[in-house]
PDB file of C-alpha atoms in Angstrom:
ATOM      1  CA  MET A 299      14.740   2.291  12.497  1.00 68.00           C
ATOM      2  CA  GLN A 300      13.091   6.096  12.998  1.00 71.00           C
ATOM      3  CA  LEU A 301      10.519   5.004  10.581  1.00 71.00           C
ATOM      4  CA  LEU A 302       9.556   1.872  12.702  1.00 66.00           C
ATOM      5  CA  LEU A 303       9.654   4.019  15.733  1.00 66.00           C
ATOM      6  CA  GLU A 304       7.228   6.468  14.274  1.00 69.00           C
ATOM      7  CA  VAL A 305       5.013   3.943  12.905  1.00 66.00           C
ATOM      8  CA  THR A 306       4.875   2.141  16.214  1.00 66.00           C
ATOM      9  CA  ASN A 307       4.271   5.488  17.968  1.00 64.00           C
ATOM     10  CA  GLN A 308       1.380   6.131  15.832  1.00 61.00           C
ATOM     11  CA  VAL A 309      -0.014   2.713  16.171  1.00 57.00           C
ATOM     12  CA  VAL A 310      -0.276   2.928  19.974  1.00 55.00           C
ATOM     13  CA  SER A 311      -1.154   6.668  20.032  1.00 56.00           C
ATOM     14  CA  SER A 312      -4.113   6.895  17.540  1.00 54.00           C
ATOM     15  CA  LEU A 313      -7.379   4.851  17.210  1.00 55.00           C
ATOM     16  CA  GLN A 314      -8.570   6.835  14.026  1.00 72.00           C
ATOM     17  CA  LEU A 315      -7.557   4.532  11.326  1.00 73.00           C
ATOM     18  CA  GLN A 316      -7.702   7.055   8.473  1.00 76.00           C
ATOM     19  CA  ASP A 317      -5.527   9.706  10.845  1.00 75.00           C
ATOM     20  CA  LEU A 318      -3.167   6.953  11.515  1.00 73.00           C
ATOM     21  CA  SER A 319      -2.652   5.557   7.930  1.00 76.00           C
ATOM     22  CA  ARG A 320      -2.199   9.062   6.809  1.00 77.00           C
ATOM     23  CA  ALA A 321       0.768   9.635   9.108  1.00 77.00           C
ATOM     24  CA  ILE A 322       2.219   6.168   8.506  1.00 79.00           C
ATOM     25  CA  SER A 323       1.947   6.919   4.721  1.00 82.00           C
ATOM     26  CA  ALA A 324       3.783  10.161   4.779  1.00 81.00           C
ATOM     27  CA  SER A 325       6.421   8.826   6.886  1.00 82.00           C
ATOM     28  CA  VAL A 326       6.959   5.805   4.639  1.00 86.00           C
ATOM     29  CA  ARG A 327       7.065   8.037   1.445  1.00 87.00           C
ATOM     30  CA  ARG A 328       9.522  10.450   2.926  1.00 84.00           C
ATOM     31  CA  VAL A 329      11.845   7.748   4.445  1.00 85.00           C
ATOM     32  CA  MET A 330      11.507   5.250   1.358  1.00 90.00           C
ATOM     33  CA  GLN A 331      11.866   8.123  -1.297  1.00 90.00           C
ATOM     34  CA  CYS A 332       8.853   7.254  -3.000  1.00 93.00           C
ATOM     35  CA  ASP A 333       6.261   9.113  -5.145  1.00 94.00           C
ATOM     36  CA  LEU A 334       3.197   7.188  -4.084  1.00 94.00           C
ATOM     37  CA  VAL A 335       2.224   5.364  -0.883  1.00 93.00           C
ATOM     38  CA  SER A 336      -1.285   3.950  -0.354  1.00 92.00           C
ATOM     39  CA  VAL A 337      -3.180   1.514   2.041  1.00 91.00           C
ATOM     40  CA  CYS A 338      -6.091  -0.219   0.306  1.00 93.00           C
ATOM     41  CA  LEU A 339      -8.612  -2.118   2.003  1.00 93.00           C
ATOM     42  CA  PRO A 340     -11.371  -4.711   0.768  1.00 94.00           C
ATOM     43  CA  ASP A 341     -15.059  -3.380   0.370  1.00 90.00           C
ATOM     44  CA  SER A 342     -17.676  -5.122   2.312  1.00 86.00           C
ATOM     45  CA  GLU A 343     -18.365  -7.705  -0.404  1.00 87.00           C
ATOM     46  CA  MET A 344     -14.863  -8.623  -0.460  1.00 87.00           C
ATOM     47  CA  ASN A 345     -14.867  -8.083  -4.375  1.00 91.00           C
ATOM     48  CA  ARG A 346     -13.026  -4.594  -4.638  1.00 92.00           C
ATOM     49  CA  LEU A 347     -10.132  -2.900  -2.943  1.00 94.00           C
ATOM     50  CA  GLN A 348     -10.783   0.754  -1.949  1.00 91.00           C
ATOM     51  CA  THR A 349      -7.801   3.126  -1.775  1.00 89.00           C
ATOM     52  CA  PHE A 350      -8.361   4.070   1.896  1.00 85.00           C
ATOM     53  CA  VAL A 351      -5.401   6.391   2.096  1.00 85.00           C
ATOM     54  CA  LEU A 352      -3.200   7.915  -0.462  1.00 87.00           C
ATOM     55  CA  ASP A 353      -0.157   9.932  -0.103  1.00 88.00           C
ATOM     56  CA  PHE A 354       0.727  11.118  -3.760  1.00 91.00           C
ATOM     57  CA  PRO A 355       1.405  14.704  -3.919  1.00 90.00           C
ATOM     58  CA  GLU A 356       1.996  14.763  -7.770  1.00 89.00           C
ATOM     59  CA  SER A 357      -0.743  12.457  -8.621  1.00 90.00           C
ATOM     60  CA  LYS A 358      -2.407  12.838 -12.168  1.00 90.00           C
ATOM     61  CA  GLY A 359      -5.704  11.672 -10.840  1.00 87.00           C
ATOM     62  CA  PHE A 360      -5.859   8.246 -12.046  1.00 87.00           C
ATOM     63  CA  ILE A 361      -5.368   7.004  -8.492  1.00 88.00           C
ATOM     64  CA  ARG A 362      -7.143   8.805  -5.822  1.00 85.00           C
ATOM     65  CA  GLU A 363      -8.440   8.230  -2.336  1.00 84.00           C
ATOM     66  CA  GLN A 364     -11.833   6.132  -2.552  1.00 82.00           C
ATOM     67  CA  PHE A 365     -10.911   4.821  -5.776  1.00 83.00           C
ATOM     68  CA  PHE A 366     -11.905   1.127  -6.235  1.00 87.00           C
ATOM     69  CA  THR A 367     -10.168  -1.321  -8.141  1.00 88.00           C
ATOM     70  CA  SER A 368     -11.538  -5.042  -8.654  1.00 88.00           C
ATOM     71  CA  ILE A 369      -9.686  -7.634  -6.777  1.00 90.00           C
ATOM     72  CA  GLU A 370      -9.991  -9.953  -9.773  1.00 88.00           C
ATOM     73  CA  GLY A 371      -7.558  -9.036 -12.355  1.00 84.00           C
ATOM     74  CA  SER A 372      -5.518  -6.250 -10.538  1.00 90.00           C
ATOM     75  CA  LEU A 373      -2.113  -6.486  -9.230  1.00 92.00           C
ATOM     76  CA  SER A 374      -3.196  -5.361  -5.919  1.00 94.00           C
ATOM     77  CA  GLY A 375      -5.885  -7.982  -5.990  1.00 93.00           C
ATOM     78  CA  VAL A 376      -3.359 -10.644  -6.634  1.00 92.00           C
ATOM     79  CA  VAL A 377      -1.339  -9.583  -3.470  1.00 96.00           C
ATOM     80  CA  PHE A 378      -4.497  -9.509  -1.428  1.00 96.00           C
ATOM     81  CA  ARG A 379      -5.564 -12.878  -2.747  1.00 95.00           C
ATOM     82  CA  THR A 380      -2.215 -14.721  -2.335  1.00 95.00           C
ATOM     83  CA  GLY A 381      -0.875 -13.026   0.698  1.00 96.00           C
ATOM     84  CA  LYS A 382       2.412 -12.613  -1.059  1.00 96.00           C
ATOM     85  CA  ALA A 383       4.291  -9.356  -1.820  1.00 96.00           C
ATOM     86  CA  TRP A 384       4.893  -8.170  -5.349  1.00 95.00           C
ATOM     87  CA  VAL A 385       8.074  -6.288  -6.406  1.00 95.00           C
ATOM     88  CA  GLY A 386       8.553  -4.987 -10.071  1.00 94.00           C
ATOM     89  CA  ASN A 387       8.340  -2.396 -12.521  1.00 93.00           C
ATOM     90  CA  ALA A 388       5.833  -1.119 -15.238  1.00 89.00           C
ATOM     91  CA  SER A 389       6.812  -3.939 -17.773  1.00 88.00           C
ATOM     92  CA  ASP A 390       6.216  -6.589 -15.420  1.00 89.00           C
ATOM     93  CA  ILE A 391       2.840  -5.116 -14.822  1.00 88.00           C
ATOM     94  CA  LEU A 392       2.236  -5.419 -18.489  1.00 84.00           C
ATOM     95  CA  GLU A 393       3.689  -8.770 -19.096  1.00 87.00           C
ATOM     96  CA  LEU A 394       0.989  -9.967 -16.388  1.00 85.00           C
ATOM     97  CA  GLY A 395      -1.470  -8.688 -18.793  1.00 83.00           C
ATOM     98  CA  LEU A 396      -2.851  -6.064 -16.547  1.00 79.00           C
ATOM     99  CA  LYS A 397      -3.229  -3.235 -18.853  1.00 71.00           C
ATOM    100  CA  ASP A 398      -5.894  -1.302 -16.801  1.00 74.00           C
ATOM    101  CA  GLU A 399      -3.509  -0.663 -13.786  1.00 86.00           C
ATOM    102  CA  ALA A 400      -3.710   2.927 -12.977  1.00 88.00           C
ATOM    103  CA  ALA A 401       0.011   3.055 -11.915  1.00 89.00           C
ATOM    104  CA  ILE A 402       0.896   2.971 -15.876  1.00 87.00           C
ATOM    105  CA  PRO A 403      -0.812   6.091 -16.934  1.00 90.00           C
ATOM    106  CA  GLU A 404       0.204   7.810 -13.411  1.00 92.00           C
ATOM    107  CA  GLY A 405       3.955   7.198 -14.774  1.00 92.00           C
ATOM    108  CA  LEU A 406       5.033   4.802 -11.974  1.00 93.00           C
ATOM    109  CA  LYS A 407       8.083   2.878 -13.219  1.00 94.00           C
ATOM    110  CA  THR A 408       8.669   0.735 -10.049  1.00 95.00           C
ATOM    111  CA  GLY A 409       6.582  -0.588  -7.287  1.00 95.00           C
ATOM    112  CA  CYS A 410       6.123  -2.742  -4.461  1.00 96.00           C
ATOM    113  CA  ILE A 411       2.866  -4.105  -2.813  1.00 97.00           C
ATOM    114  CA  LEU A 412       2.632  -5.882   0.297  1.00 97.00           C
ATOM    115  CA  PRO A 413      -0.102  -7.723   2.123  1.00 97.00           C
ATOM    116  CA  LEU A 414      -1.138  -6.581   5.420  1.00 96.00           C
ATOM    117  CA  VAL A 415      -1.505  -9.738   7.443  1.00 95.00           C
ATOM    118  CA  SER A 416      -2.703 -10.295  10.871  1.00 90.00           C
ATOM    119  CA  ARG A 417      -3.607 -13.614  12.523  1.00 89.00           C
ATOM    120  CA  ASN A 418      -3.002 -15.547   9.113  1.00 90.00           C
ATOM    121  CA  ARG A 419      -5.620 -13.300   7.511  1.00 92.00           C
ATOM    122  CA  VAL A 420      -5.148 -10.689   4.780  1.00 95.00           C
ATOM    123  CA  LEU A 421      -6.682  -7.417   5.769  1.00 95.00           C
ATOM    124  CA  GLY A 422      -5.424  -5.316   2.954  1.00 95.00           C
ATOM    125  CA  VAL A 423      -2.366  -4.037   1.183  1.00 96.00           C
ATOM    126  CA  LEU A 424       0.285  -1.536   1.412  1.00 95.00           C
ATOM    127  CA  CYS A 425       1.235  -0.169  -1.901  1.00 95.00           C
ATOM    128  CA  LEU A 426       4.448   1.869  -2.849  1.00 95.00           C
ATOM    129  CA  GLY A 427       5.561   3.611  -6.262  1.00 95.00           C
ATOM    130  CA  ARG A 428       8.356   5.316  -7.586  1.00 95.00           C
ATOM    131  CA  ARG A 429       8.582   7.256 -11.037  1.00 94.00           C
ATOM    132  CA  GLU A 430      12.188   6.340 -11.262  1.00 92.00           C
ATOM    133  CA  GLU A 431      13.676   3.183 -12.239  1.00 89.00           C
ATOM    134  CA  ASN A 432      14.879   2.679  -8.974  1.00 82.00           C
ATOM    135  CA  ALA A 433      13.842  -0.912  -7.941  1.00 86.00           C
ATOM    136  CA  PHE A 434      13.039  -1.825  -4.277  1.00 93.00           C
ATOM    137  CA  THR A 435      15.825  -4.160  -2.837  1.00 93.00           C
ATOM    138  CA  GLN A 436      15.642  -7.144  -0.725  1.00 93.00           C
ATOM    139  CA  ASP A 437      16.479  -5.016   2.362  1.00 92.00           C
ATOM    140  CA  ASP A 438      13.705  -2.566   1.211  1.00 92.00           C
ATOM    141  CA  ILE A 439      11.304  -5.464   1.239  1.00 93.00           C
ATOM    142  CA  GLY A 440      12.367  -6.781   4.639  1.00 92.00           C
ATOM    143  CA  PHE A 441      11.995  -3.418   6.298  1.00 90.00           C
ATOM    144  CA  LEU A 442       8.661  -2.691   4.534  1.00 93.00           C
ATOM    145  CA  SER A 443       7.420  -6.114   5.776  1.00 93.00           C
ATOM    146  CA  GLN A 444       8.049  -4.945   9.306  1.00 88.00           C
ATOM    147  CA  VAL A 445       6.111  -1.679   8.631  1.00 87.00           C
ATOM    148  CA  ALA A 446       3.190  -3.537   6.938  1.00 92.00           C
ATOM    149  CA  SER A 447       3.014  -5.868  10.054  1.00 89.00           C
ATOM    150  CA  GLN A 448       2.553  -2.457  12.347  1.00 82.00           C
ATOM    151  CA  ILE A 449       0.019  -1.230   9.953  1.00 84.00           C
ATOM    152  CA  SER A 450      -1.986  -4.709  10.057  1.00 88.00           C
ATOM    153  CA  ILE A 451      -1.963  -4.114  13.970  1.00 82.00           C
ATOM    154  CA  ALA A 452      -3.646  -0.822  13.436  1.00 79.00           C
ATOM    155  CA  VAL A 453      -6.125  -2.042  10.965  1.00 82.00           C
ATOM    156  CA  GLU A 454      -7.160  -5.013  13.084  1.00 84.00           C
ATOM    157  CA  ASN A 455      -7.426  -2.739  16.165  1.00 76.00           C
ATOM    158  CA  ALA A 456      -9.566  -0.112  14.214  1.00 74.00           C
ATOM    159  CA  LEU A 457     -11.916  -2.950  12.882  1.00 73.00           C
ATOM    160  CA  ARG A 458     -12.439  -4.073  16.466  1.00 71.00           C
ATOM    161  CA  VAL A 459     -13.542  -0.891  17.636  1.00 56.00           C
TER     162      VAL A 459
END
């Protein structure tokens, strides 16, 4: 509940999307005990996702801010295209044939990617990762879906400005 309150306060108090996303990402990483939280948004041609904000203090450098990944052939791209959340582990990624996913060399073992949806339109994705085999629960997904909804409002508001 405290995280949702923090996110809501950030959404209503800031118009700078990058500052807002950084504050939200730090709160989500702390509360959800994640190693990585990022917000990825599509480029102007809608064929790549850019890591707009990254909170990943112990990154090995495979994932970084301003990093682009193709929408086709990437896990984030699948979530962006379908609007359906993905939860799983590193072996699930490999089974999907996505060998170039940067999460693997970063040592992330479990992950959750949620679409940022506003007005039936996917605006981007929220990505979370853990280096432990500590899977995300259904309760986590429900809660993170609410957080993603708040982030979507902020993204949409920033895109209108």
